[in-house]
PDB file of C-alpha atoms in Angstrom:
ATOM      1  CA  UNK A   1       6.838  11.173   5.583  1.00 60.00           C
ATOM      2  CA  UNK A   2       6.356   8.319   8.365  1.00 68.00           C
ATOM      3  CA  UNK A   3       9.932   7.116   9.727  1.00 92.00           C
ATOM      4  CA  UNK A   4       9.560   3.691   8.420  1.00 95.00           C
ATOM      5  CA  UNK A   5      12.528   2.457   7.029  1.00 96.00           C
ATOM      6  CA  UNK A   6      13.507  -0.996   5.490  1.00 97.00           C
ATOM      7  CA  UNK A   7      16.492  -2.744   5.241  1.00 97.00           C
ATOM      8  CA  UNK A   8      18.362  -4.197   2.466  1.00 97.00           C
ATOM      9  CA  UNK A   9      16.721  -1.632   0.010  1.00 96.00           C
ATOM     10  CA  UNK A  10      17.785  -4.581  -2.738  1.00 97.00           C
ATOM     11  CA  UNK A  11      19.209  -8.399  -2.376  1.00 97.00           C
ATOM     12  CA  UNK A  12      20.065 -11.093  -5.031  1.00 98.00           C
ATOM     13  CA  UNK A  13      20.123 -14.145  -3.775  1.00 97.00           C
ATOM     14  CA  UNK A  14      20.398 -17.963  -4.463  1.00 97.00           C
ATOM     15  CA  UNK A  15      17.397 -20.503  -4.110  1.00 97.00           C
ATOM     16  CA  UNK A  16      17.305 -22.424  -1.241  1.00 97.00           C
ATOM     17  CA  UNK A  17      19.221 -19.602   0.752  1.00 97.00           C
ATOM     18  CA  UNK A  18      17.596 -18.001   4.052  1.00 96.00           C
ATOM     19  CA  UNK A  19      16.651 -13.993   3.579  1.00 98.00           C
ATOM     20  CA  UNK A  20      15.513 -11.984   6.376  1.00 98.00           C
ATOM     21  CA  UNK A  21      13.950  -8.057   5.775  1.00 98.00           C
ATOM     22  CA  UNK A  22      13.761  -5.673   8.670  1.00 98.00           C
ATOM     23  CA  UNK A  23      11.319  -2.984   8.518  1.00 98.00           C
ATOM     24  CA  UNK A  24      11.978  -0.230  11.146  1.00 98.00           C
ATOM     25  CA  UNK A  25       9.523   2.567  12.255  1.00 96.00           C
ATOM     26  CA  UNK A  26       9.448   5.449  14.782  1.00 94.00           C
ATOM     27  CA  UNK A  27       6.351   5.997  15.137  1.00 89.00           C
ATOM     28  CA  UNK A  28       5.722   3.957  17.931  1.00 89.00           C
ATOM     29  CA  UNK A  29       2.269   2.657  15.278  1.00 90.00           C
ATOM     30  CA  UNK A  30       0.579  -0.650  16.761  1.00 88.00           C
ATOM     31  CA  UNK A  31      -0.106  -2.594  13.460  1.00 89.00           C
ATOM     32  CA  UNK A  32       3.114  -3.247  11.179  1.00 92.00           C
ATOM     33  CA  UNK A  33       2.150  -5.135   7.864  1.00 93.00           C
ATOM     34  CA  UNK A  34       4.334  -6.319   5.075  1.00 96.00           C
ATOM     35  CA  UNK A  35       2.508  -6.823   0.847  1.00 95.00           C
ATOM     36  CA  UNK A  36       4.590  -7.732  -1.614  1.00 96.00           C
ATOM     37  CA  UNK A  37       3.525  -5.930  -5.595  1.00 95.00           C
ATOM     38  CA  UNK A  38       4.202  -7.697  -8.593  1.00 94.00           C
ATOM     39  CA  UNK A  39       2.664  -7.215 -11.907  1.00 87.00           C
ATOM     40  CA  UNK A  40      -0.370  -8.131 -12.673  1.00 82.00           C
ATOM     41  CA  UNK A  41      -1.082  -9.029  -9.012  1.00 85.00           C
ATOM     42  CA  UNK A  42      -0.871  -5.514  -7.459  1.00 86.00           C
ATOM     43  CA  UNK A  43      -0.383  -5.583  -3.583  1.00 92.00           C
ATOM     44  CA  UNK A  44      -0.882  -8.307  -1.957  1.00 92.00           C
ATOM     45  CA  UNK A  45      -0.727  -9.001   2.222  1.00 91.00           C
ATOM     46  CA  UNK A  46       1.883 -11.574   3.560  1.00 95.00           C
ATOM     47  CA  UNK A  47       2.035 -10.946   7.195  1.00 94.00           C
ATOM     48  CA  UNK A  48       0.495  -8.616   9.774  1.00 91.00           C
ATOM     49  CA  UNK A  49       1.228  -7.652  13.624  1.00 92.00           C
ATOM     50  CA  UNK A  50      -1.187  -5.955  15.786  1.00 88.00           C
ATOM     51  CA  UNK A  51       0.808  -5.803  18.770  1.00 89.00           C
ATOM     52  CA  UNK A  52       4.299  -6.895  20.131  1.00 92.00           C
ATOM     53  CA  UNK A  53       4.629 -10.711  19.890  1.00 91.00           C
ATOM     54  CA  UNK A  54       1.136 -10.685  17.528  1.00 92.00           C
ATOM     55  CA  UNK A  55       1.275 -11.871  14.406  1.00 94.00           C
ATOM     56  CA  UNK A  56      -1.018 -13.565  11.873  1.00 91.00           C
ATOM     57  CA  UNK A  57      -1.379 -14.722   8.393  1.00 92.00           C
ATOM     58  CA  UNK A  58      -2.624 -13.142   5.442  1.00 90.00           C
ATOM     59  CA  UNK A  59      -3.348 -13.963   1.594  1.00 88.00           C
ATOM     60  CA  UNK A  60      -0.172 -14.923   0.389  1.00 94.00           C
ATOM     61  CA  UNK A  61       1.898 -16.472   3.489  1.00 95.00           C
ATOM     62  CA  UNK A  62       2.659 -19.692   2.660  1.00 96.00           C
ATOM     63  CA  UNK A  63       7.308 -19.511   2.801  1.00 96.00           C
ATOM     64  CA  UNK A  64       6.895 -17.156   4.965  1.00 98.00           C
ATOM     65  CA  UNK A  65       7.742 -16.289   8.504  1.00 97.00           C
ATOM     66  CA  UNK A  66       7.097 -12.979  10.823  1.00 97.00           C
ATOM     67  CA  UNK A  67       8.869 -12.057  14.104  1.00 97.00           C
ATOM     68  CA  UNK A  68       7.784  -8.996  15.976  1.00 97.00           C
ATOM     69  CA  UNK A  69      10.026  -8.618  19.362  1.00 95.00           C
ATOM     70  CA  UNK A  70       9.707  -5.260  19.986  1.00 95.00           C
ATOM     71  CA  UNK A  71       7.801  -2.587  18.352  1.00 94.00           C
ATOM     72  CA  UNK A  72       9.821  -0.705  15.949  1.00 96.00           C
ATOM     73  CA  UNK A  73      10.784  -3.898  14.155  1.00 97.00           C
ATOM     74  CA  UNK A  74       8.500  -6.283  12.020  1.00 98.00           C
ATOM     75  CA  UNK A  75      11.212  -9.332  10.276  1.00 98.00           C
ATOM     76  CA  UNK A  76       9.998 -10.919   7.373  1.00 98.00           C
ATOM     77  CA  UNK A  77      11.840 -14.306   6.542  1.00 98.00           C
ATOM     78  CA  UNK A  78      12.184 -16.476   4.139  1.00 97.00           C
ATOM     79  CA  UNK A  79      13.051 -19.696   5.692  1.00 93.00           C
ATOM     80  CA  UNK A  80      14.430 -21.245   1.549  1.00 96.00           C
ATOM     81  CA  UNK A  81      13.893 -18.333  -1.188  1.00 97.00           C
ATOM     82  CA  UNK A  82      12.346 -19.578  -4.160  1.00 97.00           C
ATOM     83  CA  UNK A  83      12.172 -18.057  -7.455  1.00 97.00           C
ATOM     84  CA  UNK A  84       8.380 -16.726  -6.847  1.00 96.00           C
ATOM     85  CA  UNK A  85       9.165 -14.747  -4.198  1.00 98.00           C
ATOM     86  CA  UNK A  86      10.973 -12.683  -6.640  1.00 98.00           C
ATOM     87  CA  UNK A  87       9.691  -9.432  -5.659  1.00 97.00           C
ATOM     88  CA  UNK A  88       9.198  -6.187  -4.160  1.00 97.00           C
ATOM     89  CA  UNK A  89       8.073  -5.946  -0.638  1.00 98.00           C
ATOM     90  CA  UNK A  90       6.762  -3.671   1.373  1.00 97.00           C
ATOM     91  CA  UNK A  91       6.500  -2.391   4.915  1.00 96.00           C
ATOM     92  CA  UNK A  92       3.544  -0.423   6.075  1.00 94.00           C
ATOM     93  CA  UNK A  93       2.434   0.502   9.624  1.00 93.00           C
ATOM     94  CA  UNK A  94      -0.609   1.695  10.988  1.00 88.00           C
ATOM     95  CA  UNK A  95      -2.026   3.240  13.918  1.00 81.00           C
ATOM     96  CA  UNK A  96      -4.944   2.100  14.456  1.00 65.00           C
ATOM     97  CA  UNK A  97      -6.857  -1.271  13.544  1.00 58.00           C
ATOM     98  CA  UNK A  98      -9.186  -1.078  10.331  1.00 53.00           C
ATOM     99  CA  UNK A  99     -10.072   2.882  10.091  1.00 58.00           C
ATOM    100  CA  UNK A 100      -6.183   4.199  10.569  1.00 76.00           C
ATOM    101  CA  UNK A 101      -4.513   5.878   7.689  1.00 86.00           C
ATOM    102  CA  UNK A 102      -1.606   3.431   5.696  1.00 89.00           C
ATOM    103  CA  UNK A 103       2.109   4.579   5.116  1.00 93.00           C
ATOM    104  CA  UNK A 104       4.395   2.477   3.929  1.00 94.00           C
ATOM    105  CA  UNK A 105       8.336   2.494   3.228  1.00 95.00           C
ATOM    106  CA  UNK A 106      10.577   2.723   0.542  1.00 94.00           C
ATOM    107  CA  UNK A 107      10.307  -1.498  -0.419  1.00 96.00           C
ATOM    108  CA  UNK A 108      12.754  -4.009  -1.009  1.00 97.00           C
ATOM    109  CA  UNK A 109      13.932  -5.433  -3.646  1.00 97.00           C
ATOM    110  CA  UNK A 110      14.975  -8.682  -3.729  1.00 98.00           C
ATOM    111  CA  UNK A 111      15.641 -11.472  -7.124  1.00 98.00           C
ATOM    112  CA  UNK A 112      15.888 -14.780  -6.174  1.00 97.00           C
ATOM    113  CA  UNK A 113      18.332 -16.767  -8.763  1.00 96.00           C
TER     114      UNK A 113
ATOM    115  CA  UNK B   1     -14.463 -10.383  -1.625  1.00 83.00           C
ATOM    116  CA  UNK B   2     -14.314  -6.967  -1.957  1.00 88.00           C
ATOM    117  CA  UNK B   3     -12.647  -5.630  -5.611  1.00 91.00           C
ATOM    118  CA  UNK B   4     -11.792  -2.955  -6.618  1.00 94.00           C
ATOM    119  CA  UNK B   5     -10.922  -1.670  -9.977  1.00 95.00           C
ATOM    120  CA  UNK B   6      -9.160   1.307 -11.408  1.00 96.00           C
ATOM    121  CA  UNK B   7      -9.732   2.704 -14.499  1.00 92.00           C
ATOM    122  CA  UNK B   8      -8.420   3.729 -16.764  1.00 91.00           C
ATOM    123  CA  UNK B   9      -4.882   1.914 -16.263  1.00 93.00           C
ATOM    124  CA  UNK B  10      -2.794   4.376 -17.562  1.00 96.00           C
ATOM    125  CA  UNK B  11      -3.464   8.030 -18.828  1.00 95.00           C
ATOM    126  CA  UNK B  12      -2.080  10.587 -20.500  1.00 97.00           C
ATOM    127  CA  UNK B  13      -3.003  14.351 -20.618  1.00 96.00           C
ATOM    128  CA  UNK B  14      -1.366  17.900 -21.516  1.00 97.00           C
ATOM    129  CA  UNK B  15      -0.477  20.283 -18.240  1.00 97.00           C
ATOM    130  CA  UNK B  16      -2.342  22.308 -16.971  1.00 97.00           C
ATOM    131  CA  UNK B  17      -5.396  20.138 -17.883  1.00 97.00           C
ATOM    132  CA  UNK B  18      -8.289  18.905 -14.557  1.00 97.00           C
ATOM    133  CA  UNK B  19      -8.141  15.230 -14.799  1.00 95.00           C
ATOM    134  CA  UNK B  20     -10.211  12.894 -12.936  1.00 96.00           C
ATOM    135  CA  UNK B  21      -9.266   9.340 -12.099  1.00 97.00           C
ATOM    136  CA  UNK B  22     -11.892   6.724 -10.384  1.00 97.00           C
ATOM    137  CA  UNK B  23     -12.210   3.895  -8.346  1.00 97.00           C
ATOM    138  CA  UNK B  24     -15.236   1.257  -8.320  1.00 97.00           C
ATOM    139  CA  UNK B  25     -15.361  -1.276  -5.512  1.00 95.00           C
ATOM    140  CA  UNK B  26     -17.882  -3.858  -5.195  1.00 94.00           C
ATOM    141  CA  UNK B  27     -18.785  -3.949  -1.045  1.00 90.00           C
ATOM    142  CA  UNK B  28     -20.168  -1.208  -0.219  1.00 88.00           C
ATOM    143  CA  UNK B  29     -19.673  -1.750   3.464  1.00 87.00           C
ATOM    144  CA  UNK B  30     -16.151   0.133   4.132  1.00 86.00           C
ATOM    145  CA  UNK B  31     -14.737   1.956   6.675  1.00 84.00           C
ATOM    146  CA  UNK B  32     -11.649   3.990   5.132  1.00 89.00           C
ATOM    147  CA  UNK B  33     -10.635   4.621   1.190  1.00 94.00           C
ATOM    148  CA  UNK B  34      -7.238   5.708   1.217  1.00 95.00           C
ATOM    149  CA  UNK B  35      -5.740   7.350  -2.290  1.00 97.00           C
ATOM    150  CA  UNK B  36      -1.892   6.848  -2.846  1.00 97.00           C
ATOM    151  CA  UNK B  37       0.901   7.639  -5.692  1.00 97.00           C
ATOM    152  CA  UNK B  38       3.506   6.001  -5.787  1.00 96.00           C
ATOM    153  CA  UNK B  39       6.596   6.695  -7.760  1.00 95.00           C
ATOM    154  CA  UNK B  40       8.848   4.472 -10.227  1.00 91.00           C
ATOM    155  CA  UNK B  41      11.088   2.248  -7.622  1.00 87.00           C
ATOM    156  CA  UNK B  42       9.506   4.350  -4.632  1.00 90.00           C
ATOM    157  CA  UNK B  43       6.842   3.340  -1.775  1.00 91.00           C
ATOM    158  CA  UNK B  44       3.300   4.345  -1.461  1.00 94.00           C
ATOM    159  CA  UNK B  45       2.894   7.979  -0.461  1.00 95.00           C
ATOM    160  CA  UNK B  46      -0.647   8.468   0.932  1.00 94.00           C
ATOM    161  CA  UNK B  47      -2.285  11.145  -0.539  1.00 96.00           C
ATOM    162  CA  UNK B  48      -5.967  11.336   0.965  1.00 96.00           C
ATOM    163  CA  UNK B  49      -8.230   9.448   3.117  1.00 93.00           C
ATOM    164  CA  UNK B  50     -12.006   9.554   3.274  1.00 93.00           C
ATOM    165  CA  UNK B  51     -13.793   7.992   6.521  1.00 88.00           C
ATOM    166  CA  UNK B  52     -16.755   6.259   5.558  1.00 87.00           C
ATOM    167  CA  UNK B  53     -18.576   9.325   7.239  1.00 88.00           C
ATOM    168  CA  UNK B  54     -17.242  11.831   4.440  1.00 91.00           C
ATOM    169  CA  UNK B  55     -18.062  12.530   1.177  1.00 93.00           C
ATOM    170  CA  UNK B  56     -14.940  14.556  -0.077  1.00 95.00           C
ATOM    171  CA  UNK B  57     -11.452  14.976   1.417  1.00 95.00           C
ATOM    172  CA  UNK B  58      -9.303  18.307  -0.339  1.00 96.00           C
ATOM    173  CA  UNK B  59      -5.122  19.019  -0.171  1.00 95.00           C
ATOM    174  CA  UNK B  60      -3.547  21.219  -2.538  1.00 96.00           C
ATOM    175  CA  UNK B  61      -4.308  20.548  -6.145  1.00 97.00           C
ATOM    176  CA  UNK B  62      -6.377  17.434  -4.684  1.00 97.00           C
ATOM    177  CA  UNK B  63     -10.199  16.793  -4.175  1.00 97.00           C
ATOM    178  CA  UNK B  64     -11.368  13.247  -3.386  1.00 97.00           C
ATOM    179  CA  UNK B  65     -14.949  12.123  -3.065  1.00 97.00           C
ATOM    180  CA  UNK B  66     -16.655   9.225  -1.692  1.00 96.00           C
ATOM    181  CA  UNK B  67     -20.054   7.599  -2.917  1.00 95.00           C
ATOM    182  CA  UNK B  68     -20.669   4.266  -1.003  1.00 92.00           C
ATOM    183  CA  UNK B  69     -23.812   3.284  -2.058  1.00 92.00           C
ATOM    184  CA  UNK B  70     -22.703   3.429  -5.892  1.00 94.00           C
ATOM    185  CA  UNK B  71     -19.283   2.125  -4.556  1.00 95.00           C
ATOM    186  CA  UNK B  72     -17.353   4.589  -6.342  1.00 96.00           C
ATOM    187  CA  UNK B  73     -14.718   6.856  -5.150  1.00 97.00           C
ATOM    188  CA  UNK B  74     -13.002   9.732  -7.610  1.00 97.00           C
ATOM    189  CA  UNK B  75      -9.479  11.706  -8.210  1.00 97.00           C
ATOM    190  CA  UNK B  76      -9.572  14.972  -8.611  1.00 97.00           C
ATOM    191  CA  UNK B  77      -6.568  16.822  -9.925  1.00 97.00           C
ATOM    192  CA  UNK B  78      -6.962  20.544 -10.799  1.00 97.00           C
ATOM    193  CA  UNK B  79      -3.827  21.881 -13.462  1.00 97.00           C
ATOM    194  CA  UNK B  80      -2.197  18.782 -13.751  1.00 97.00           C
ATOM    195  CA  UNK B  81       1.765  19.406 -13.548  1.00 97.00           C
ATOM    196  CA  UNK B  82       4.512  17.569 -15.093  1.00 97.00           C
ATOM    197  CA  UNK B  83       6.143  16.268 -11.130  1.00 97.00           C
ATOM    198  CA  UNK B  84       2.083  14.745 -11.110  1.00 97.00           C
ATOM    199  CA  UNK B  85       3.178  11.717 -13.294  1.00 97.00           C
ATOM    200  CA  UNK B  86       3.348   8.696 -11.276  1.00 97.00           C
ATOM    201  CA  UNK B  87       1.438   5.731 -10.777  1.00 97.00           C
ATOM    202  CA  UNK B  88      -1.983   6.233  -8.776  1.00 98.00           C
ATOM    203  CA  UNK B  89      -3.524   3.716  -6.204  1.00 97.00           C
ATOM    204  CA  UNK B  90      -6.754   3.216  -4.420  1.00 96.00           C
ATOM    205  CA  UNK B  91      -6.899   0.848  -1.002  1.00 94.00           C
ATOM    206  CA  UNK B  92     -10.707   0.299   0.039  1.00 92.00           C
ATOM    207  CA  UNK B  93     -10.074  -0.952   3.996  1.00 85.00           C
ATOM    208  CA  UNK B  94     -13.334  -2.463   4.832  1.00 78.00           C
ATOM    209  CA  UNK B  95     -12.956  -4.680   7.673  1.00 68.00           C
ATOM    210  CA  UNK B  96     -10.200  -5.332  10.466  1.00 62.00           C
ATOM    211  CA  UNK B  97      -6.510  -4.165   9.521  1.00 60.00           C
ATOM    212  CA  UNK B  98      -5.786  -7.624   7.212  1.00 60.00           C
ATOM    213  CA  UNK B  99      -9.238  -6.750   4.672  1.00 76.00           C
ATOM    214  CA  UNK B 100      -7.284  -4.176   2.920  1.00 85.00           C
ATOM    215  CA  UNK B 101      -7.938  -4.381  -1.036  1.00 89.00           C
ATOM    216  CA  UNK B 102      -6.086  -2.491  -3.573  1.00 92.00           C
ATOM    217  CA  UNK B 103      -6.849  -1.397  -7.243  1.00 93.00           C
ATOM    218  CA  UNK B 104      -4.121  -1.628  -9.505  1.00 89.00           C
ATOM    219  CA  UNK B 105      -3.538   1.904 -10.339  1.00 94.00           C
ATOM    220  CA  UNK B 106      -3.464   4.522 -12.964  1.00 97.00           C
ATOM    221  CA  UNK B 107      -0.493   5.174 -14.160  1.00 96.00           C
ATOM    222  CA  UNK B 108      -0.343   8.815 -15.398  1.00 97.00           C
ATOM    223  CA  UNK B 109       1.673  10.621 -17.656  1.00 97.00           C
ATOM    224  CA  UNK B 110       1.003  14.457 -17.993  1.00 97.00           C
ATOM    225  CA  UNK B 111       3.223  16.030 -20.718  1.00 97.00           C
ATOM    226  CA  UNK B 112       5.062  19.362 -20.736  1.00 95.00           C
TER     227      UNK B 112
END
C-alpha cells in the first residue's frame, strides 16, 4: 500500500470556522491532489500540487486553499467552513504527471453544522 | 469534455459467477485508464492501470481490457467471492494531472 496518511480522519465543526486537513506521504511522489467525494457527484478535484510550493486549482476550488511547503505534506484549508463543504475528502498522489498511477489515502470525513 | 459512464450502477451476483463491469468514455484521446475498488468508509484501492498503448492488464482473478477506438473498458472478475463486494470505479486520464475523470461506479454485491 502507498504510504499516505490523512488527518484528521473525522471532524465535526461549525459553520464559519477554519478547518485544515493534512495529507502526509512517505513515497516521495511529486504530485499530490485533493478530491472531494459526494453522492451523485462522484470524485471531483479541488486542488493539486506538482511540486513544493507549486499548486493549482481544480474544478471545485472555491472556498478552499492549499499549501505545500515540503514534498511529503499537502494541506487543504477551508478558511470559513460552510455546510456545502460537508463531504469526504481524499488525498491522492502520483509519481508522474498524467500517465502516472494514482494512489489514494483513506479519506477525511468532514461534517459542517 | 470527457465523460465517463459506468453501467450498471449496481450488480448482485451469486458467489462463483464470472462477471464483467463496464466503463465507457467519450473522448478516445486518453493516456491511461485505471480501475479502483472502494470499500464502504474507505479510500480507493488501485486494481489495474492500463496505458493507452496496452489492450489489457491482468492481476490474479482480474482482467481489464481497453478499446480506445470504441471508448470502452471492461473489468472481468473471475470466480467472484463475497470479499469482492465493493464499489468499482474507473478513472480516465486524458490530459495532464488535472484531467482525471472518474465514473460514478458500479456497486457489486457477491452473495454467498
